[in-house]
PDB file of C-alpha atoms in Angstrom:
ATOM      1  CA  MET G 188     -83.524-204.275  -5.585  1.00 48.00           C
ATOM      2  CA  ARG G 189     -86.750-205.470  -7.149  1.00 42.00           C
ATOM      3  CA  ILE G 190     -90.073-206.174  -5.451  1.00 38.00           C
ATOM      4  CA  ARG G 191     -92.539-208.847  -6.463  1.00 38.00           C
ATOM      5  CA  PRO G 192     -96.044-209.572  -5.133  1.00 34.00           C
ATOM      6  CA  VAL G 193     -95.775-211.094  -1.679  1.00 34.00           C
ATOM      7  CA  ARG G 194     -96.053-214.896  -1.592  1.00 32.00           C
ATOM      8  CA  LEU G 195     -96.138-216.246   1.937  1.00 29.00           C
ATOM      9  CA  GLY G 196     -94.990-219.740   2.774  1.00 32.00           C
ATOM     10  CA  THR G 197     -92.971-221.930   5.110  1.00 31.00           C
ATOM     11  CA  CYS G 198     -89.842-219.775   4.783  1.00 35.00           C
ATOM     12  CA  LEU G 199     -91.799-216.758   6.003  1.00 35.00           C
ATOM     13  CA  LEU G 200     -93.041-218.699   9.016  1.00 35.00           C
ATOM     14  CA  ALA G 201     -89.514-219.842   9.808  1.00 36.00           C
ATOM     15  CA  LEU G 202     -88.146-216.293   9.651  1.00 38.00           C
ATOM     16  CA  THR G 203     -90.987-215.014  11.818  1.00 36.00           C
ATOM     17  CA  ALA G 204     -90.092-217.589  14.435  1.00 38.00           C
ATOM     18  CA  VAL G 205     -86.420-216.593  14.338  1.00 37.00           C
ATOM     19  CA  LEU G 206     -87.128-212.874  14.659  1.00 41.00           C
ATOM     20  CA  ALA G 207     -89.703-213.389  17.383  1.00 38.00           C
ATOM     21  CA  THR G 208     -86.989-214.699  19.694  1.00 35.00           C
ATOM     22  CA  ALA G 209     -85.661-211.142  19.964  1.00 34.00           C
ATOM     23  CA  GLY G 210     -88.990-209.339  20.132  1.00 32.00           C
ATOM     24  CA  CYS G 211     -91.050-207.312  17.668  1.00 29.00           C
ATOM     25  CA  LEU G 212     -89.345-205.142  15.051  1.00 29.00           C
ATOM     26  CA  PRO G 213     -89.877-201.479  14.072  1.00 29.00           C
ATOM     27  CA  VAL G 214     -91.279-201.056  12.065  1.00 28.00           C
ATOM     28  CA  ALA G 215     -71.510-191.761 -11.919  1.00 30.00           C
ATOM     29  CA  GLU G 216     -68.243-190.429 -12.218  1.00 29.00           C
ATOM     30  CA  GLN G 217     -70.073-187.245 -11.386  1.00 31.00           C
ATOM     31  CA  PRO G 218     -73.168-187.362  -9.194  1.00 33.00           C
ATOM     32  CA  PRO G 219     -76.412-186.241 -10.831  1.00 34.00           C
ATOM     33  CA  SER G 220     -76.892-182.490 -10.779  1.00 33.00           C
ATOM     34  CA  ARG G 221     -80.223-182.559  -8.988  1.00 35.00           C
ATOM     35  CA  GLN G 222     -81.331-181.156  -5.685  1.00 35.00           C
ATOM     36  CA  SER G 223     -81.660-183.791  -2.984  1.00 39.00           C
ATOM     37  CA  ALA G 224     -85.225-184.891  -2.298  1.00 40.00           C
ATOM     38  CA  PRO G 225     -85.255-187.589   0.395  1.00 42.00           C
ATOM     39  CA  ALA G 226     -88.946-188.357   0.032  1.00 43.00           C
ATOM     40  CA  PRO G 227     -91.158-186.304  -2.274  1.00 43.00           C
ATOM     41  CA  SER G 228     -94.762-187.256  -1.660  1.00 43.00           C
ATOM     42  CA  PRO G 229     -96.665-189.336  -4.197  1.00 44.00           C
ATOM     43  CA  ARG G 230    -100.081-188.001  -5.100  1.00 43.00           C
ATOM     44  CA  SER G 231    -102.515-189.229  -2.466  1.00 39.00           C
ATOM     45  CA  SER G 232    -105.425-189.333  -4.921  1.00 37.00           C
ATOM     46  CA  GLU G 233    -103.715-192.134  -6.873  1.00 43.00           C
ATOM     47  CA  LEU G 234    -103.292-194.447  -3.911  1.00 41.00           C
ATOM     48  CA  GLU G 235    -105.552-196.333  -1.562  1.00 41.00           C
ATOM     49  CA  GLY G 236    -105.151-197.191   2.119  1.00 44.00           C
ATOM     50  CA  THR G 237    -104.502-195.423   5.383  1.00 52.00           C
ATOM     51  CA  ASP G 238    -100.731-194.837   5.334  1.00 81.00           C
ATOM     52  CA  THR G 239    -100.044-191.338   4.087  1.00 93.00           C
ATOM     53  CA  PRO G 240     -97.227-189.873   2.007  1.00 93.00           C
ATOM     54  CA  GLU G 241     -96.322-187.788   5.047  1.00 94.00           C
ATOM     55  CA  GLU G 242     -95.874-190.924   7.161  1.00 94.00           C
ATOM     56  CA  PHE G 243     -93.751-192.459   4.444  1.00 96.00           C
ATOM     57  CA  ALA G 244     -91.556-189.352   4.233  1.00 95.00           C
ATOM     58  CA  ASN G 245     -91.110-189.314   8.017  1.00 94.00           C
ATOM     59  CA  ASP G 246     -90.190-192.995   8.088  1.00 94.00           C
ATOM     60  CA  MET G 247     -87.730-192.533   5.235  1.00 96.00           C
ATOM     61  CA  ARG G 248     -86.003-189.682   7.065  1.00 96.00           C
ATOM     62  CA  GLY G 249     -85.969-191.745  10.253  1.00 95.00           C
ATOM     63  CA  ALA G 250     -84.468-194.736   8.444  1.00 96.00           C
ATOM     64  CA  VAL G 251     -81.687-192.612   6.954  1.00 97.00           C
ATOM     65  CA  ALA G 252     -80.895-191.036  10.328  1.00 97.00           C
ATOM     66  CA  SER G 253     -80.883-194.366  12.193  1.00 96.00           C
ATOM     67  CA  ALA G 254     -78.649-196.013   9.568  1.00 97.00           C
ATOM     68  CA  GLU G 255     -76.182-193.136   9.811  1.00 98.00           C
ATOM     69  CA  ARG G 256     -76.222-193.360  13.597  1.00 97.00           C
ATOM     70  CA  TYR G 257     -75.717-197.119  13.561  1.00 97.00           C
ATOM     71  CA  TRP G 258     -72.759-197.141  11.193  1.00 98.00           C
ATOM     72  CA  SER G 259     -71.176-194.130  12.860  1.00 97.00           C
ATOM     73  CA  GLN G 260     -71.170-196.076  16.122  1.00 96.00           C
ATOM     74  CA  ARG G 261     -69.769-199.211  14.467  1.00 96.00           C
ATOM     75  CA  LEU G 262     -67.080-197.596  12.301  1.00 95.00           C
ATOM     76  CA  GLY G 263     -66.116-194.689  14.554  1.00 93.00           C
ATOM     77  CA  SER G 264     -64.440-191.472  13.495  1.00 87.00           C
ATOM     78  CA  GLY G 265     -63.598-192.814  10.045  1.00 82.00           C
ATOM     79  CA  PHE G 266     -67.255-193.071   9.054  1.00 93.00           C
ATOM     80  CA  ASP G 267     -68.539-190.796   6.291  1.00 96.00           C
ATOM     81  CA  PRO G 268     -72.313-190.730   5.735  1.00 97.00           C
ATOM     82  CA  VAL G 269     -73.693-191.411   2.295  1.00 98.00           C
ATOM     83  CA  ARG G 270     -73.506-188.151   0.363  1.00 97.00           C
ATOM     84  CA  ASP G 271     -77.182-188.040  -0.582  1.00 97.00           C
ATOM     85  CA  VAL G 272     -80.474-189.922  -0.692  1.00 98.00           C
ATOM     86  CA  LEU G 273     -82.421-189.159  -3.852  1.00 96.00           C
ATOM     87  CA  ALA G 274     -85.998-189.935  -4.798  1.00 97.00           C
ATOM     88  CA  TYR G 275     -87.095-190.137  -8.420  1.00 97.00           C
ATOM     89  CA  ARG G 276     -90.305-190.863 -10.328  1.00 96.00           C
ATOM     90  CA  LYS G 277     -89.394-191.586 -13.943  1.00 94.00           C
ATOM     91  CA  ASP G 278     -87.058-193.844 -15.897  1.00 94.00           C
ATOM     92  CA  GLY G 279     -83.749-192.065 -16.358  1.00 92.00           C
ATOM     93  CA  GLU G 280     -84.548-189.135 -14.081  1.00 96.00           C
ATOM     94  CA  VAL G 281     -81.432-190.067 -12.072  1.00 96.00           C
ATOM     95  CA  ASP G 282     -78.356-191.767 -13.466  1.00 96.00           C
ATOM     96  CA  CYS G 283     -75.388-193.575 -11.961  1.00 97.00           C
ATOM     97  CA  ALA G 284     -72.112-193.358 -13.866  1.00 96.00           C
ATOM     98  CA  ASP G 285     -74.091-192.282 -16.946  1.00 95.00           C
ATOM     99  CA  GLN G 286     -76.418-195.271 -16.633  1.00 95.00           C
ATOM    100  CA  PRO G 287     -80.074-194.207 -16.217  1.00 96.00           C
ATOM    101  CA  LEU G 288     -81.876-195.788 -13.289  1.00 96.00           C
ATOM    102  CA  PRO G 289     -85.179-197.523 -14.076  1.00 94.00           C
ATOM    103  CA  ARG G 290     -88.424-197.280 -12.212  1.00 93.00           C
ATOM    104  CA  ASN G 291     -89.379-199.857  -9.565  1.00 92.00           C
ATOM    105  CA  ASN G 292     -85.895-199.947  -8.120  1.00 91.00           C
ATOM    106  CA  ALA G 293     -83.596-198.773  -5.343  1.00 95.00           C
ATOM    107  CA  VAL G 294     -79.805-198.657  -5.644  1.00 96.00           C
ATOM    108  CA  TYR G 295     -76.631-197.450  -4.041  1.00 98.00           C
ATOM    109  CA  CYS G 296     -74.450-195.681  -6.611  1.00 98.00           C
ATOM    110  CA  SER G 297     -70.815-195.879  -5.574  1.00 97.00           C
ATOM    111  CA  ALA G 298     -69.708-193.541  -8.358  1.00 96.00           C
ATOM    112  CA  GLY G 299     -71.687-190.658  -6.862  1.00 97.00           C
ATOM    113  CA  ASP G 300     -71.967-192.044  -3.299  1.00 98.00           C
ATOM    114  CA  PHE G 301     -75.729-191.743  -3.155  1.00 98.00           C
ATOM    115  CA  ILE G 302     -78.792-193.915  -2.624  1.00 98.00           C
ATOM    116  CA  ALA G 303     -81.627-193.458  -5.110  1.00 98.00           C
ATOM    117  CA  TYR G 304     -85.081-194.982  -5.108  1.00 97.00           C
ATOM    118  CA  ASP G 305     -88.281-194.814  -7.125  1.00 97.00           C
ATOM    119  CA  VAL G 306     -90.527-192.996  -4.676  1.00 97.00           C
ATOM    120  CA  ASN G 307     -93.791-194.341  -6.102  1.00 96.00           C
ATOM    121  CA  TRP G 308     -92.489-197.914  -6.027  1.00 93.00           C
ATOM    122  CA  ALA G 309     -91.146-197.523  -2.486  1.00 95.00           C
ATOM    123  CA  PHE G 310     -94.342-195.869  -1.295  1.00 95.00           C
ATOM    124  CA  GLY G 311     -96.378-198.682  -2.839  1.00 92.00           C
ATOM    125  CA  ALA G 312     -94.286-201.243  -0.952  1.00 90.00           C
ATOM    126  CA  PHE G 313     -94.713-199.195   2.220  1.00 93.00           C
ATOM    127  CA  ARG G 314     -98.474-199.298   1.724  1.00 91.00           C
ATOM    128  CA  GLN G 315     -98.547-202.996   0.839  1.00 88.00           C
ATOM    129  CA  ILE G 316     -96.072-204.325   3.403  1.00 88.00           C
ATOM    130  CA  GLY G 317     -95.679-201.727   6.164  1.00 88.00           C
ATOM    131  CA  ASP G 318     -93.257-199.186   7.562  1.00 88.00           C
ATOM    132  CA  SER G 319     -90.663-201.814   8.489  1.00 88.00           C
ATOM    133  CA  PHE G 320     -89.959-202.249   4.774  1.00 88.00           C
ATOM    134  CA  VAL G 321     -88.567-198.706   4.687  1.00 92.00           C
ATOM    135  CA  TYR G 322     -86.010-199.605   7.357  1.00 93.00           C
ATOM    136  CA  TYR G 323     -85.049-202.776   5.515  1.00 93.00           C
ATOM    137  CA  LEU G 324     -84.804-200.933   2.186  1.00 94.00           C
ATOM    138  CA  LEU G 325     -82.527-198.225   3.576  1.00 96.00           C
ATOM    139  CA  GLY G 326     -80.622-200.750   5.658  1.00 97.00           C
ATOM    140  CA  HIS G 327     -79.851-202.872   2.606  1.00 96.00           C
ATOM    141  CA  GLU G 328     -78.776-199.982   0.377  1.00 97.00           C
ATOM    142  CA  TYR G 329     -76.756-198.388   3.179  1.00 98.00           C
ATOM    143  CA  ALA G 330     -75.003-201.731   3.608  1.00 98.00           C
ATOM    144  CA  HIS G 331     -73.813-201.451   0.003  1.00 98.00           C
ATOM    145  CA  ALA G 332     -72.347-198.056   0.868  1.00 98.00           C
ATOM    146  CA  ILE G 333     -70.498-199.607   3.804  1.00 98.00           C
ATOM    147  CA  GLN G 334     -69.195-202.396   1.560  1.00 98.00           C
ATOM    148  CA  ALA G 335     -67.779-199.715  -0.734  1.00 97.00           C
ATOM    149  CA  ARG G 336     -66.195-197.886   2.196  1.00 96.00           C
ATOM    150  CA  LEU G 337     -64.598-201.087   3.461  1.00 96.00           C
ATOM    151  CA  GLY G 338     -63.421-202.157   0.019  1.00 96.00           C
ATOM    152  CA  ILE G 339     -65.561-205.319  -0.013  1.00 97.00           C
ATOM    153  CA  ARG G 340     -66.046-206.677  -3.514  1.00 95.00           C
ATOM    154  CA  LYS G 341     -67.373-210.206  -3.926  1.00 94.00           C
ATOM    155  CA  GLU G 342     -66.882-212.351  -7.015  1.00 91.00           C
ATOM    156  CA  PHE G 343     -70.607-212.799  -7.660  1.00 92.00           C
ATOM    157  CA  THR G 344     -73.440-210.289  -7.328  1.00 92.00           C
ATOM    158  CA  ILE G 345     -75.442-212.671  -5.170  1.00 92.00           C
ATOM    159  CA  GLU G 346     -72.640-212.788  -2.587  1.00 94.00           C
ATOM    160  CA  GLN G 347     -72.582-209.003  -2.400  1.00 95.00           C
ATOM    161  CA  GLU G 348     -76.361-208.855  -2.067  1.00 95.00           C
ATOM    162  CA  LEU G 349     -76.708-211.553   0.578  1.00 95.00           C
ATOM    163  CA  GLN G 350     -74.008-209.892   2.668  1.00 98.00           C
ATOM    164  CA  ALA G 351     -75.962-206.632   2.402  1.00 97.00           C
ATOM    165  CA  ASP G 352     -79.071-208.479   3.605  1.00 96.00           C
ATOM    166  CA  CYS G 353     -77.075-209.819   6.535  1.00 97.00           C
ATOM    167  CA  MET G 354     -75.817-206.315   7.349  1.00 98.00           C
ATOM    168  CA  ALA G 355     -79.356-204.960   7.166  1.00 96.00           C
ATOM    169  CA  GLY G 356     -80.413-207.686   9.579  1.00 95.00           C
ATOM    170  CA  ALA G 357     -77.600-206.745  11.951  1.00 97.00           C
ATOM    171  CA  TYR G 358     -78.598-203.080  11.795  1.00 97.00           C
ATOM    172  CA  ILE G 359     -82.253-203.809  12.586  1.00 94.00           C
ATOM    173  CA  GLY G 360     -81.488-206.517  15.149  1.00 94.00           C
ATOM    174  CA  ASP G 361     -78.980-204.366  17.017  1.00 96.00           C
ATOM    175  CA  MET G 362     -81.455-201.488  16.966  1.00 93.00           C
ATOM    176  CA  ALA G 363     -84.125-203.769  18.443  1.00 91.00           C
ATOM    177  CA  ARG G 364     -81.810-204.982  21.194  1.00 92.00           C
ATOM    178  CA  ALA G 365     -80.653-201.473  22.053  1.00 93.00           C
ATOM    179  CA  ASP G 366     -84.135-199.977  22.342  1.00 89.00           C
ATOM    180  CA  PRO G 367     -87.099-202.381  22.224  1.00 83.00           C
ATOM    181  CA  SER G 368     -89.486-199.491  22.887  1.00 69.00           C
ATOM    182  CA  VAL G 369     -89.199-198.302  19.290  1.00 67.00           C
ATOM    183  CA  MET G 370     -90.591-201.575  17.965  1.00 61.00           C
ATOM    184  CA  ASP G 371     -94.234-202.065  17.068  1.00 72.00           C
ATOM    185  CA  GLU G 372     -96.335-205.200  17.141  1.00 68.00           C
ATOM    186  CA  GLY G 373     -96.610-206.722  13.681  1.00 73.00           C
ATOM    187  CA  ASP G 374     -93.277-205.448  12.390  1.00 71.00           C
ATOM    188  CA  THR G 375     -91.763-208.942  12.434  1.00 75.00           C
ATOM    189  CA  GLN G 376     -94.397-210.077   9.963  1.00 79.00           C
ATOM    190  CA  GLU G 377     -93.841-206.987   7.819  1.00 79.00           C
ATOM    191  CA  LEU G 378     -90.132-207.696   7.544  1.00 79.00           C
ATOM    192  CA  ALA G 379     -90.798-211.310   6.644  1.00 78.00           C
ATOM    193  CA  ASP G 380     -93.251-210.173   3.963  1.00 78.00           C
ATOM    194  CA  GLY G 381     -90.726-207.699   2.590  1.00 77.00           C
ATOM    195  CA  LEU G 382     -87.955-210.272   2.358  1.00 77.00           C
ATOM    196  CA  GLU G 383     -90.298-212.661   0.593  1.00 77.00           C
ATOM    197  CA  ALA G 384     -91.228-209.949  -1.882  1.00 74.00           C
ATOM    198  CA  VAL G 385     -87.678-209.054  -2.937  1.00 75.00           C
ATOM    199  CA  GLY G 386     -86.397-212.587  -3.534  1.00 69.00           C
ATOM    200  CA  ASP G 387     -85.400-213.668  -7.022  1.00 72.00           C
ATOM    201  CA  ASP G 388     -87.747-215.700  -9.173  1.00 80.00           C
ATOM    202  CA  PRO G 389     -87.223-219.470  -8.749  1.00 76.00           C
ATOM    203  CA  ASN G 390     -85.587-219.862 -12.173  1.00 79.00           C
ATOM    204  CA  GLN G 391     -82.988-217.132 -11.669  1.00 81.00           C
ATOM    205  CA  PRO G 392     -79.473-218.693 -11.786  1.00 73.00           C
ATOM    206  CA  TRP G 393     -77.566-217.874  -8.633  1.00 72.00           C
ATOM    207  CA  PHE G 394     -74.388-216.999 -10.553  1.00 76.00           C
ATOM    208  CA  ALA G 395     -76.090-214.643 -13.048  1.00 73.00           C
ATOM    209  CA  PRO G 396     -75.147-210.942 -12.899  1.00 80.00           C
ATOM    210  CA  GLY G 397     -77.806-209.144 -10.881  1.00 76.00           C
ATOM    211  CA  SER G 398     -78.907-212.169  -8.855  1.00 79.00           C
ATOM    212  CA  HIS G 399     -79.883-211.235  -5.313  1.00 86.00           C
ATOM    213  CA  GLY G 400     -80.839-214.630  -3.900  1.00 85.00           C
ATOM    214  CA  SER G 401     -83.960-216.702  -3.492  1.00 83.00           C
ATOM    215  CA  PRO G 402     -86.476-215.752  -0.792  1.00 82.00           C
ATOM    216  CA  ALA G 403     -85.077-218.539   1.407  1.00 81.00           C
ATOM    217  CA  GLN G 404     -81.493-217.343   0.936  1.00 87.00           C
ATOM    218  CA  ARG G 405     -82.402-213.751   1.673  1.00 90.00           C
ATOM    219  CA  PHE G 406     -84.399-214.804   4.733  1.00 84.00           C
ATOM    220  CA  GLN G 407     -81.457-216.767   6.083  1.00 89.00           C
ATOM    221  CA  SER G 408     -78.897-214.013   5.483  1.00 93.00           C
ATOM    222  CA  PHE G 409     -81.086-211.385   7.114  1.00 93.00           C
ATOM    223  CA  ALA G 410     -81.875-213.683  10.063  1.00 91.00           C
ATOM    224  CA  ASN G 411     -78.180-214.487  10.574  1.00 96.00           C
ATOM    225  CA  GLY G 412     -77.367-210.791  10.881  1.00 96.00           C
ATOM    226  CA  TYR G 413     -80.400-210.147  13.040  1.00 93.00           C
ATOM    227  CA  GLU G 414     -79.472-212.885  15.514  1.00 93.00           C
ATOM    228  CA  GLN G 415     -75.677-212.636  15.520  1.00 97.00           C
ATOM    229  CA  SER G 416     -75.008-209.021  14.465  1.00 98.00           C
ATOM    230  CA  LEU G 417     -72.191-208.099  12.096  1.00 98.00           C
ATOM    231  CA  GLU G 418     -70.014-211.061  13.017  1.00 97.00           C
ATOM    232  CA  ALA G 419     -72.344-213.273  10.986  1.00 98.00           C
ATOM    233  CA  CYS G 420     -71.757-211.031   7.968  1.00 98.00           C
ATOM    234  CA  GLY G 421     -67.972-211.205   8.059  1.00 96.00           C
ATOM    235  CA  ILE G 422     -67.678-207.566   9.153  1.00 92.00           C
TER     236      ILE G 422
END
């Protein structure tokens, strides 16, 4: 997953309208031999704003716990949680199947069954967009773990990624329907901003390896899952 500067437009307004109908939103062969660190705190002196590293760490832990709870309820006794959630700071600090992970990224590594993310990048997005981005980020990467567990393998990367967006939408939408009290005003806008930020550049070919989908495609996939739950995602 890659984040770009947020560019708001008509697609964002359309997604906001869709999400508003349901209320406000909340917000490799061997695994790397490193101790798990779900959310080490970036240095506060390097960052501006009011959201703290402690708030980010709490939201990250909450997102992991809620994703585990959600998929445990959907998949039943056969569900196995992701083995680990790792934070890193430098290029190559964590690797997946002997491939070093770059900065400014978040991935699910099926070879080691872990989610890894650049903590400074993720914290920057949290500060720029809001806490809802953390739930989307974990929801999307956890969806890749569920795809692996269910043996789902699409022909093109973009198909895999858009299904994960749909599954993340189902996770957040079902959470909102189950307990609206956990949702905060403004979270709908934050999610729309986050989806806009992670869309591919306009010139990215849809069939290219690594394509995730345009902002409009990602909006639509997420909104489908949010409105219709996992049925819209083919799960």
